[in-house]
Short mmCIF file of C-alpha atoms in Angstrom, two decimals:
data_model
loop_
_atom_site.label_atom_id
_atom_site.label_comp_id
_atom_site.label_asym_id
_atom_site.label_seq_id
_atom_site.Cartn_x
_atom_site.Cartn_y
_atom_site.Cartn_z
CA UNK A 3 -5.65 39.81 16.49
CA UNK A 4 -7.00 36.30 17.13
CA UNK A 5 -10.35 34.88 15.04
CA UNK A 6 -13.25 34.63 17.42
CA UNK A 7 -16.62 34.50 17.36
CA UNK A 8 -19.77 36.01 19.13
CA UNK A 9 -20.43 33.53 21.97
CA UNK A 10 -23.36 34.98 22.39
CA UNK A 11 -25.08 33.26 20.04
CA UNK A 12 -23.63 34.92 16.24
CA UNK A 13 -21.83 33.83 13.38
CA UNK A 14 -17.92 34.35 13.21
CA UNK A 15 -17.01 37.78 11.49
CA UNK A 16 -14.50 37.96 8.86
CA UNK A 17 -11.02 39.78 10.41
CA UNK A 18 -7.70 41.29 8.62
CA UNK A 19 -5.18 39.63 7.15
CA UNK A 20 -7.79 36.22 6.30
CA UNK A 21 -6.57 34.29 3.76
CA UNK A 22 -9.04 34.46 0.62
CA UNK A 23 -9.65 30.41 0.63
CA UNK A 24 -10.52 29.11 -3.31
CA UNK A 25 -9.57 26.13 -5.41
CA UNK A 26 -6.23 26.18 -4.44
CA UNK A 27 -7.08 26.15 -1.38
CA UNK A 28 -8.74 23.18 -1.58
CA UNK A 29 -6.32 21.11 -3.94
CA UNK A 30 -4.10 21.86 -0.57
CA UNK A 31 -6.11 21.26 2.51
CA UNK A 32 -7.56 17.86 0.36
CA UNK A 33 -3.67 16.40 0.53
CA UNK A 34 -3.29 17.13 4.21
CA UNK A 35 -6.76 15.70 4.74
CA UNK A 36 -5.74 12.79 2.91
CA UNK A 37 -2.53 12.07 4.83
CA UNK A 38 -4.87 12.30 8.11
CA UNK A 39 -7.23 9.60 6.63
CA UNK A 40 -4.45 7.33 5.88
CA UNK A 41 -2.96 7.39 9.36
CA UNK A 42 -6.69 7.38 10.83
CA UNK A 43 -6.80 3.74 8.95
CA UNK A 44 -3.18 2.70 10.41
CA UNK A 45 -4.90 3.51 13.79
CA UNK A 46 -7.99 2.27 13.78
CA UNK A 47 -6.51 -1.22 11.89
CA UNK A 48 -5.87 -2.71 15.39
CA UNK A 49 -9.54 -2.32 15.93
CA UNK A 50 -11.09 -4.78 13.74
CA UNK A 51 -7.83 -6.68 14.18
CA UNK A 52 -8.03 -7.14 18.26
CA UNK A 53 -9.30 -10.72 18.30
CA UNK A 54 -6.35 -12.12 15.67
CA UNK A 55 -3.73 -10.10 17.24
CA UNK A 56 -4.36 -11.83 20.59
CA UNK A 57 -4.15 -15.29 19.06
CA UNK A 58 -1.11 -14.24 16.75
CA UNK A 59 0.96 -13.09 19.96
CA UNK A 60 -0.78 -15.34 22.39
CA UNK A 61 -1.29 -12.81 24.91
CA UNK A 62 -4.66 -11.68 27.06
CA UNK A 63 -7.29 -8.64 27.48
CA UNK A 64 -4.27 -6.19 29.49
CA UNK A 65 -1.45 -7.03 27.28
CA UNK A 66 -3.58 -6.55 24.01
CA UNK A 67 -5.03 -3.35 25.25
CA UNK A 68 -1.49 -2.14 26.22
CA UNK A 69 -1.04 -2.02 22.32
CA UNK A 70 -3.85 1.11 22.10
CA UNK A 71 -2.49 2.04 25.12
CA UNK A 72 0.99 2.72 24.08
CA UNK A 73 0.13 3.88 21.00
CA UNK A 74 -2.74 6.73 22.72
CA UNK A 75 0.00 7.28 25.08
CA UNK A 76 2.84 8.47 22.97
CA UNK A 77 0.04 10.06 20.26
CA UNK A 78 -0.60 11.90 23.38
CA UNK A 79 2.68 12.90 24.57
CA UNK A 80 3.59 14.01 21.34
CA UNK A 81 1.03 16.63 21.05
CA UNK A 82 2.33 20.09 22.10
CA UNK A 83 5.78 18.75 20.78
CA UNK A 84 4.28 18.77 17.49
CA UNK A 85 2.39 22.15 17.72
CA UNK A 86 5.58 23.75 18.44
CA UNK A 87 6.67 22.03 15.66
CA UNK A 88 4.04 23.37 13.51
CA UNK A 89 4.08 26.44 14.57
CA UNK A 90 7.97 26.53 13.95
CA UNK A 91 8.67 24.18 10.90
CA UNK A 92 5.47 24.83 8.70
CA UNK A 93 2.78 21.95 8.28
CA UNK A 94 4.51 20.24 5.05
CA UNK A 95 7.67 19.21 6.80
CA UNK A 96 5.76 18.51 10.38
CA UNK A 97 3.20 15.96 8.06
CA UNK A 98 5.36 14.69 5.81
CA UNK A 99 7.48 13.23 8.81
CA UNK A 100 4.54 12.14 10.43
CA UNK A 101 3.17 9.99 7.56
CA UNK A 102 7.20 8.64 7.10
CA UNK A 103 6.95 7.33 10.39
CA UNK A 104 3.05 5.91 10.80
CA UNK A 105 3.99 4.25 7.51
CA UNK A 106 7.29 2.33 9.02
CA UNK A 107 5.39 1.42 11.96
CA UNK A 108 2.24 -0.34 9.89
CA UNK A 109 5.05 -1.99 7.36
CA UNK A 110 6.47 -2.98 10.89
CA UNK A 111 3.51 -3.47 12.58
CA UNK A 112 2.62 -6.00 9.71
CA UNK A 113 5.73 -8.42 9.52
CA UNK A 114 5.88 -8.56 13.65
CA UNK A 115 5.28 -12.29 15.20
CA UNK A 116 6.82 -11.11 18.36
CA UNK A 117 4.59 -9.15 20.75
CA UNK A 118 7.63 -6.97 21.91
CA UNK A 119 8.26 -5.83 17.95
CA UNK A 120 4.62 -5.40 17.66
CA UNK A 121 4.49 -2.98 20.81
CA UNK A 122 7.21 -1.10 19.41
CA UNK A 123 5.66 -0.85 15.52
CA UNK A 124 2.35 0.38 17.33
CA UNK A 125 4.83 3.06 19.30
CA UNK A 126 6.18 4.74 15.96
CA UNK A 127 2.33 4.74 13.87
CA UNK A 128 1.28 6.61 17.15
CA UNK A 129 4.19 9.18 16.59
CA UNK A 130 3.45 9.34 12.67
CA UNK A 131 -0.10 9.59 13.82
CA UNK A 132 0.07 12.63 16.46
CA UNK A 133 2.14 14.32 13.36
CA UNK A 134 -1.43 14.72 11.28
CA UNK A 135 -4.40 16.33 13.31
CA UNK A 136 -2.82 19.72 14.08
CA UNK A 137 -0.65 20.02 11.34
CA UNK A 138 -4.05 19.99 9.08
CA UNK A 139 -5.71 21.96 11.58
CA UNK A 140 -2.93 25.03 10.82
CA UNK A 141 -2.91 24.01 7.44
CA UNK A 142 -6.71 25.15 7.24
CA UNK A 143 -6.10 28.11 9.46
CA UNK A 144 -3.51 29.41 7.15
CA UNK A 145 -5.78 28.52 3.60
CA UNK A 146 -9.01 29.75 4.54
CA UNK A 147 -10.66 32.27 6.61
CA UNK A 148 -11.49 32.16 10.12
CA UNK A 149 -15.16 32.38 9.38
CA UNK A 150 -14.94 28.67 7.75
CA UNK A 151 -12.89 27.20 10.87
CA UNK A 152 -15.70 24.98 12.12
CA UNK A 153 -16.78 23.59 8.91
CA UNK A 154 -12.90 23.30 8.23
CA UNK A 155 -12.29 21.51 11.66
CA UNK A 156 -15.44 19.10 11.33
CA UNK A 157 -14.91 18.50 7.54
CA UNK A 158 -11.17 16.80 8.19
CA UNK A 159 -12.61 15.30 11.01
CA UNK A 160 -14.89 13.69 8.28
CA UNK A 161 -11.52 12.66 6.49
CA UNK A 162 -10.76 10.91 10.14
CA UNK A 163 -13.57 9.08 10.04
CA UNK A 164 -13.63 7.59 6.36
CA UNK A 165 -10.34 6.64 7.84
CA UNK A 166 -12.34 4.32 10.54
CA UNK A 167 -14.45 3.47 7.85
CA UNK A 168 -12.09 2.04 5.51
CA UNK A 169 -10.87 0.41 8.93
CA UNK A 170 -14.36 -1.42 9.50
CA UNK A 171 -15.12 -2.58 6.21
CA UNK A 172 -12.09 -2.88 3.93
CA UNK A 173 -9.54 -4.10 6.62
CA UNK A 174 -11.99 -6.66 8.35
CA UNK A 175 -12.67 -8.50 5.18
CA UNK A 176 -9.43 -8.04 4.04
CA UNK A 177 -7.88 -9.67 7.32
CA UNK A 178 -10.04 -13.05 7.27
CA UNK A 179 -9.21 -13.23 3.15
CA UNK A 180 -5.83 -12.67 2.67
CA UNK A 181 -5.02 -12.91 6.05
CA UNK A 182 -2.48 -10.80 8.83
CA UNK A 183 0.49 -10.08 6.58
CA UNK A 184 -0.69 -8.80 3.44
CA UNK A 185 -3.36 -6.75 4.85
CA UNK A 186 -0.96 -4.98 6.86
CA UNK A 187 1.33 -4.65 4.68
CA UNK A 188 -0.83 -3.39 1.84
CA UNK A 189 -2.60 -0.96 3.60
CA UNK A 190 0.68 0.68 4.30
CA UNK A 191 1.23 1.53 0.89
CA UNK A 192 -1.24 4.09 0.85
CA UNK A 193 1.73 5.64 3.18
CA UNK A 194 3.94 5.59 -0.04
CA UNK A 195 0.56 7.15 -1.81
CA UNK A 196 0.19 10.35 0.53
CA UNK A 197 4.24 11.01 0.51
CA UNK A 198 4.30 11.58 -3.38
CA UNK A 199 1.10 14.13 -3.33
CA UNK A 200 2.85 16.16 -0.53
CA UNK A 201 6.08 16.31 -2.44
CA UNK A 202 4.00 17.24 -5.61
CA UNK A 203 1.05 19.39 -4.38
CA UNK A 204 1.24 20.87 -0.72
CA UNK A 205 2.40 24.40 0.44
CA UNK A 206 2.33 25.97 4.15
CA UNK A 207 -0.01 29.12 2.88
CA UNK A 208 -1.29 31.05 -0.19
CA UNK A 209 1.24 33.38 -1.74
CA UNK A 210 1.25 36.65 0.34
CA UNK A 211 -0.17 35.35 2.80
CA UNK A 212 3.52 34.82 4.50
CA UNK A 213 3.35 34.16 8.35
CA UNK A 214 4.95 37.02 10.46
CA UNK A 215 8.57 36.17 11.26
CA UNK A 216 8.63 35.08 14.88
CA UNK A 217 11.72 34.38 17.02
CA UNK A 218 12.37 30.72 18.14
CA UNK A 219 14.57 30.94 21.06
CA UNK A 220 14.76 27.36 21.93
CA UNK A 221 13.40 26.45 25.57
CA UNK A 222 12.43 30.42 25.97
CA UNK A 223 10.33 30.17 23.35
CA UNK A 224 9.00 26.60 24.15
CA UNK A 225 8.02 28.19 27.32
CA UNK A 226 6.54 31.00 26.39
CA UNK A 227 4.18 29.47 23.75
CA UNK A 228 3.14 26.53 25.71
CA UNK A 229 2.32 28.95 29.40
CA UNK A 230 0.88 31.35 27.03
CA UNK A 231 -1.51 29.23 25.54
CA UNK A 232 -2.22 27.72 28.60
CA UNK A 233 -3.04 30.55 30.26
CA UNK A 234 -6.34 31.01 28.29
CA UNK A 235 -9.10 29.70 29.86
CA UNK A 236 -10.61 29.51 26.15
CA UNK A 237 -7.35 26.81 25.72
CA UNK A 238 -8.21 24.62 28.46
CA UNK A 239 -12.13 24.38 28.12
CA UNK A 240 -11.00 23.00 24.48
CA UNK A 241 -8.99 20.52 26.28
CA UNK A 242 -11.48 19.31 28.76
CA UNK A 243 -14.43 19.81 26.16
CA UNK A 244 -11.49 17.20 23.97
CA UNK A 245 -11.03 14.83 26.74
CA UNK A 246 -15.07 14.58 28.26
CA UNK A 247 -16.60 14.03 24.46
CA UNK A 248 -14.35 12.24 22.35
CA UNK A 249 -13.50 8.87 24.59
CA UNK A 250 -16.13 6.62 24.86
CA UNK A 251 -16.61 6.24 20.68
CA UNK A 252 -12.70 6.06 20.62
CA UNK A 253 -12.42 3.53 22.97
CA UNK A 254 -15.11 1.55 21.37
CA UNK A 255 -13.63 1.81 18.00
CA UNK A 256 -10.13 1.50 18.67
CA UNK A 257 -10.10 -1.34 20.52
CA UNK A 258 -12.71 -2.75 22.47
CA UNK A 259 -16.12 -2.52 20.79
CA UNK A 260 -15.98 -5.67 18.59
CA UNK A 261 -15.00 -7.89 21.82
CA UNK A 262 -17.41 -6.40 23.47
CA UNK A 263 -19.94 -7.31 20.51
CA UNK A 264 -19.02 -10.20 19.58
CA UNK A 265 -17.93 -11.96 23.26
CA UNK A 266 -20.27 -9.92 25.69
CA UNK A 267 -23.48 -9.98 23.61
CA UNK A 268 -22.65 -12.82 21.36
CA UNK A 269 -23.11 -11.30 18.08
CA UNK A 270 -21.28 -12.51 14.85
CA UNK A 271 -18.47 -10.77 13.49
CA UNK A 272 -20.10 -9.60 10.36
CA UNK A 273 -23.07 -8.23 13.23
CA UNK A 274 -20.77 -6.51 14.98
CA UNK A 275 -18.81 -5.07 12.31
CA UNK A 276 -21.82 -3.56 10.96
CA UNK A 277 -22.44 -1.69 14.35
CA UNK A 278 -18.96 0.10 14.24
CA UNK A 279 -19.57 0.77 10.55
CA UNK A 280 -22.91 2.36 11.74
CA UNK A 281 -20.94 4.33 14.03
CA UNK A 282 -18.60 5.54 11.49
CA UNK A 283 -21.47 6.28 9.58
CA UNK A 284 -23.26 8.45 12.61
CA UNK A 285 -19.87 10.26 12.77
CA UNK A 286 -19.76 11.45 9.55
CA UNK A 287 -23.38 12.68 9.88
CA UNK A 288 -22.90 14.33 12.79
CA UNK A 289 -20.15 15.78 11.79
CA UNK A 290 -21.48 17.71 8.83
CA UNK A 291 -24.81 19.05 10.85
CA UNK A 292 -22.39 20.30 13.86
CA UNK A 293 -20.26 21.92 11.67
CA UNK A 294 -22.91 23.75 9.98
CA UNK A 295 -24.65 24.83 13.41
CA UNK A 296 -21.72 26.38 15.14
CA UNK A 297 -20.50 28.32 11.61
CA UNK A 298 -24.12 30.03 12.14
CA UNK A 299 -24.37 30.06 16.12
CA UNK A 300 -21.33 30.07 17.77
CA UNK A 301 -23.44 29.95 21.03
CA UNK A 302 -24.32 26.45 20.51
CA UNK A 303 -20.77 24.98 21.28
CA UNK A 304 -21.40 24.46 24.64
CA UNK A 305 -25.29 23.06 24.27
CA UNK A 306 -24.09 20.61 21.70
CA UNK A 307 -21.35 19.45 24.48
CA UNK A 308 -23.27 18.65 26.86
CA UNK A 309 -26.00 17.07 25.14
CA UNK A 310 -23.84 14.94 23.68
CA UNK A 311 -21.67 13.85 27.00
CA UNK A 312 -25.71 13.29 28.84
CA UNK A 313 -26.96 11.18 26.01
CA UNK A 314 -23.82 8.94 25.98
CA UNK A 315 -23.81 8.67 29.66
CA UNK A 316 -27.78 7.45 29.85
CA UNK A 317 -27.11 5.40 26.88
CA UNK A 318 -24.24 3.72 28.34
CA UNK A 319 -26.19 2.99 31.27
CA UNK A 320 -29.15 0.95 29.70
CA UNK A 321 -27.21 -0.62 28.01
CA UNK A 322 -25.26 -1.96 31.13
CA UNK A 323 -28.40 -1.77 33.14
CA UNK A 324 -30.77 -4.35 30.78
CA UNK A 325 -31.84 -7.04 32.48
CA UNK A 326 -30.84 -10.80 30.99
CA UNK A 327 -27.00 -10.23 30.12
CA UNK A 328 -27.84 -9.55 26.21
CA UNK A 329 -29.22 -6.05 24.93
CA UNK A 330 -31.43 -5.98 22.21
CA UNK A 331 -30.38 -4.91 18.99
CA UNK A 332 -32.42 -1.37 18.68
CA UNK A 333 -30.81 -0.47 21.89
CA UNK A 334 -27.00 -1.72 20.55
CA UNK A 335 -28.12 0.54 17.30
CA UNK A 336 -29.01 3.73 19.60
CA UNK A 337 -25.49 3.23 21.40
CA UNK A 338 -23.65 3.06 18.59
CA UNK A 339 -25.59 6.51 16.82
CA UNK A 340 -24.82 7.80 20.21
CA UNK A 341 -21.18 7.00 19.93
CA UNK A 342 -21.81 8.63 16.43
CA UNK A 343 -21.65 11.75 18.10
CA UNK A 344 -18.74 11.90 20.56
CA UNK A 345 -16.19 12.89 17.39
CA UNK A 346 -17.74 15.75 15.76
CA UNK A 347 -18.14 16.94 19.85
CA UNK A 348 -14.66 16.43 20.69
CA UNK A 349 -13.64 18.77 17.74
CA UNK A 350 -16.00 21.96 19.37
CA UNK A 351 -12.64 22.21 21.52
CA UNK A 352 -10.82 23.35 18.52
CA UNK A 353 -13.65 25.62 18.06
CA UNK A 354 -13.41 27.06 22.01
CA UNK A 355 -9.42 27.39 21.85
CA UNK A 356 -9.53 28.87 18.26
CA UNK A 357 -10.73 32.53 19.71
CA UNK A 358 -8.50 32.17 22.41
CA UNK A 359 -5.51 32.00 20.56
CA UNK A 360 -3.59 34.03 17.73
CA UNK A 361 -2.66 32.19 14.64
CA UNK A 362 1.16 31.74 15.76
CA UNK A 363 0.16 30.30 18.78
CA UNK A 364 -2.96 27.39 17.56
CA UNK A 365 -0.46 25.00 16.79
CA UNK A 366 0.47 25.02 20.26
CA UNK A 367 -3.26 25.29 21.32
CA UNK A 368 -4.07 22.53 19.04
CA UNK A 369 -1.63 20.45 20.04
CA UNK A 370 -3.03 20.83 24.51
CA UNK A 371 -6.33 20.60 23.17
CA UNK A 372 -6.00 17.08 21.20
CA UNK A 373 -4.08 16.05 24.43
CA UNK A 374 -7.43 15.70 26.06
CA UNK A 375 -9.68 13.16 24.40
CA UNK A 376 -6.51 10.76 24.04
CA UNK A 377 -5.19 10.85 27.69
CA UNK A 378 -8.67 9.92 28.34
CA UNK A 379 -9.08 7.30 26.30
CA UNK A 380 -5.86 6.10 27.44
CA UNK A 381 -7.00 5.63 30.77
CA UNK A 382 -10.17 4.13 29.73
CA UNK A 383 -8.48 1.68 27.33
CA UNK A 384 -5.88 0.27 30.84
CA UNK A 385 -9.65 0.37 33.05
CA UNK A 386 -11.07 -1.86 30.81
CA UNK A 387 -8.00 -4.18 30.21
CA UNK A 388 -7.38 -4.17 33.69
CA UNK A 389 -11.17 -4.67 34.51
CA UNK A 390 -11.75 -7.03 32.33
CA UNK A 391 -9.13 -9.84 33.42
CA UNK A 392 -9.68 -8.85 37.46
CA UNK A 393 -13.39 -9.88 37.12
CA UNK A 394 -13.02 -12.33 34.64
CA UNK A 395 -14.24 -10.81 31.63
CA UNK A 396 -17.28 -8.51 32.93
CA UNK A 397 -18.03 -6.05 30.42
CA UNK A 398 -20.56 -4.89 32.10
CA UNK A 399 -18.23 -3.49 35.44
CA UNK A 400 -15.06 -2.71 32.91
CA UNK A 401 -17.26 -0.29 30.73
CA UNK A 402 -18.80 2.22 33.94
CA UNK A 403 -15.16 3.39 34.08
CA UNK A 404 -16.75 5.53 30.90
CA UNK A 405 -19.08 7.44 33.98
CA UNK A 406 -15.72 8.14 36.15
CA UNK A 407 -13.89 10.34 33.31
CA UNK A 408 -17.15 11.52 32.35
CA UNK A 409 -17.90 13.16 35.33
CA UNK A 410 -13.92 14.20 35.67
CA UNK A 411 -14.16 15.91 31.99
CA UNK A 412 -18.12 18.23 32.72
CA UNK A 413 -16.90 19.17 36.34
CA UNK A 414 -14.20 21.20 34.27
CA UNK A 415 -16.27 22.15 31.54
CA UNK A 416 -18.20 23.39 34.00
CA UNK A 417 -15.81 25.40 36.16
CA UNK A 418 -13.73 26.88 32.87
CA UNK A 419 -16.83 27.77 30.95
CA UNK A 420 -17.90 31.35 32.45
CA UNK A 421 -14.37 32.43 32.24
CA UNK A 422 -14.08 31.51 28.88
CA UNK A 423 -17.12 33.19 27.61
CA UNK A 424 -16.12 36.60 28.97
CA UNK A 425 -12.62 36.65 27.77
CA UNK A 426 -14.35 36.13 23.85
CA UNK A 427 -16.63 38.56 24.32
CA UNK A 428 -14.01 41.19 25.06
CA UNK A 429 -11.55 40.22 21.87
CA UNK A 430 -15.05 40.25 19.89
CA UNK A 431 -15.40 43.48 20.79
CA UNK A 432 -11.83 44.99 20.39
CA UNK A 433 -12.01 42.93 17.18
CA UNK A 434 -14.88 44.96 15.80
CA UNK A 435 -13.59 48.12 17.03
CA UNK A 436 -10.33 47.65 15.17
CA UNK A 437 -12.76 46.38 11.83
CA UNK A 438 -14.20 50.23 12.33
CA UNK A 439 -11.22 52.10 12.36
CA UNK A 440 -9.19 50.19 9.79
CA UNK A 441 -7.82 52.35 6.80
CA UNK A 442 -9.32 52.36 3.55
CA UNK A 443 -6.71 50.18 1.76
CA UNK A 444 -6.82 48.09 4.01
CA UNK A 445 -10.69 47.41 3.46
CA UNK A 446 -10.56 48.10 0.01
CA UNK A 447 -7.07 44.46 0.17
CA UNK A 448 -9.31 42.02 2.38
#
């Protein structure tokens, strides 16, 4: 039976068969939380790092963006790959690939002077990288129980964003001391760091707590898992709910924010560094208070999405609406709290697909849902590249491509929502029923 919770408005009830959670439990999760940070900083590096990467490989705004691009783009296409590939191999082999590989590509990444071999470095951290999300998303699902999944989901997202953090304020100052090479090269370490604690401390699931055998029949299987997970509306609201909320803070953080700072409003690089610290800092905030809200009232998933997707849409537009060509700074601050929010509201997809989905199949589920967000901010990242050198850097046109995919992303919301609803209602219900009638042993073992 899948873990749901009471859409209409309740907490999420405990169901058979939940794993007990504890210290172990946490030792375990921490690690894969950990390897998530560290590929959230390989990521995010690029970020504080636009402006010197364009004068180390001489290029412009469209071939620097196609760096995020790429990388977004196979993080992206890797996704349901890799939740079949949770769901199949277990989340210690699936991760411990994944941080192999975003390690090689920041090593890479590092000693490149060619903007071909730098394209191709960004390529492999953005496989490494699509390795990490899901497989500590299962990892959770299998340590604790399904009451806890959206404190679970929002609290590695937290991990994510002390990623970005250490991006913002270690990285930056570490770039303009010791300069490209080193910083690159010395943030990969923490790589080498992560490896050794997954060799040493993480395991799939709790003893007895063994997944159900389940046949893997190659492309029958592939295609089974991936239609049936697809086939829940619950599934694809996640993925829309992914792609309509978590964007416009990406986009701003991974690539574009500082030039827009720094160039567009003609801030200093310390000024604008301590914006996308602030909305690291928002994120993290956030994050803990939506967690927290949806583990008591399930019913506020949807509320919380669309509040979040109308205030970053209004403050998007004064921003690009104020008169004079330069924004104030209280108005730069309220964008960037905004921004705050579009993480922790990105992850409520988890929290719409969880339900919909039985624990063999949320890797899979995961995996469509995290599609979202980054095919969107793949696009966005190519508008504003593209935008950007057509009207001879106009930050103000590149950045209402943000309205077009927001208004792409709520018309589905919209449409998938009712649907959604009803179908948790009903496995609430059976749920319960089932909770009645179970036998006394098996109360007496949960």
């Amino acid at each position: 039976m899948t873990a749901g919770g009471d859409c209409s408005g309740g907490g999420i009830r405990a169901l058979p068969g939940d794993p007990p959670g504890g210290r172990q439990a946490v030792l375990v999760w921490s690690v894969g939380t950990l390897v998530y940070l560290v590929a959230v900083v390989h990521r995010t590096s690029l970020g504080v790092a636009g402006i010197d990467a364009a004068d180390r490989f001489h290029i412009g705004a469209s071939a620097l963006s196609s760096f995020s691009i790429l990388q977004v783009l196979v993080y992206a296409g890797m996704q349901i790959p890799v939740g079949l590939m949770v769901d199949r191999l277990g989340t210690k082999k699936v991760l411990t690939l994944g941080a192999l590989l975003y390690t090689a590509g920041q090593l890479a990444f590092g000693l490149s002077h060619s903007y071909g071999m730098a394209l191709a470095a960004r390529a492999v951290l953005g496989c490494g990288d699509a390795m990490t999300f899901v497989s500590v998303l299962r990892l959770g699902s299998r340590w604790f129980p399904a009451r806890r999944g959206p404190v679970i989901a929002q609290t590695a997202a937290l991990f994510g964003v002390a990623g970005n953090l250490v991006s913002t304020v270690l990285l930056a100052r570490l770039l303009h001391s010791a300069g490209w090479t080193p910083t690159f090269l010395g943030s990969a370490v923490a790589g080498a760091f992560v490896l050794l604690l997954m060799a040493l401390l993480l395991k799939d699931h709790p003893e007895g707590y063994e997944p159900a055998p389940a046949e893997h029949a190659g492309a029958a299987y592939v295609k089974r898992q991936i239609a049936a997970a697809w086939a829940e509306p619950g599934t694809r609201l996640g993925m829309w709910t992914h792609f309509t909320t978590q964007f416009p803070g990406m986009v701003f953080l991974l690539l574009w924010g500082m030039p827009f700072l720094v160039e567009a409003q003609d801030l200093s690089r310390g000024a604008a560094g301590g914006l996308l610290t602030l909305v690291v800092l928002a994120n993290m905030g956030f994050g803990l208070v939506f967690g927290q809200v949806i583990a008591r009232q399930h019913g506020a998933r949807l509320p919380l999405t669309l509040g979040v997707v109308a205030a970053t849409a209004v403050s998007w537009a004064v921003v690009l609406a104020w008169p004079g060509g330069h924004d104030p700074m209280w108005l730069l601050v309220v964008l960037c709290v905004v921004l705050g929010a579009n993480g922790p509201a990105s992850m409520i997809g988890f929290d719409f697909a969880r339900p919909a989905n039985p624990p063999e199949r949320f890797g899979t589920a995961s995996g469509i849902v995290n599609i979202g967000g980054f095919a969107a901010s793949m696009l966005t990242l190519l508008a504003i590249g593209v935008l950007l050198d057509s009207t001879g850097d106009n930050y103000r046109v590149a950045w209402c491509s943000v309205f077009v995919m927001e208004a792409v992303g709520l018309t589905q919301i919209l449409r998938l929502r009712r649907a959604s609803e009803r179908l948790e209602r009903e496995r609430i219900a059976v749920s319960r029923v089932e909770s009645v009638h179970r036998t006394p042993a098996a109360v007496r073992g949960e």
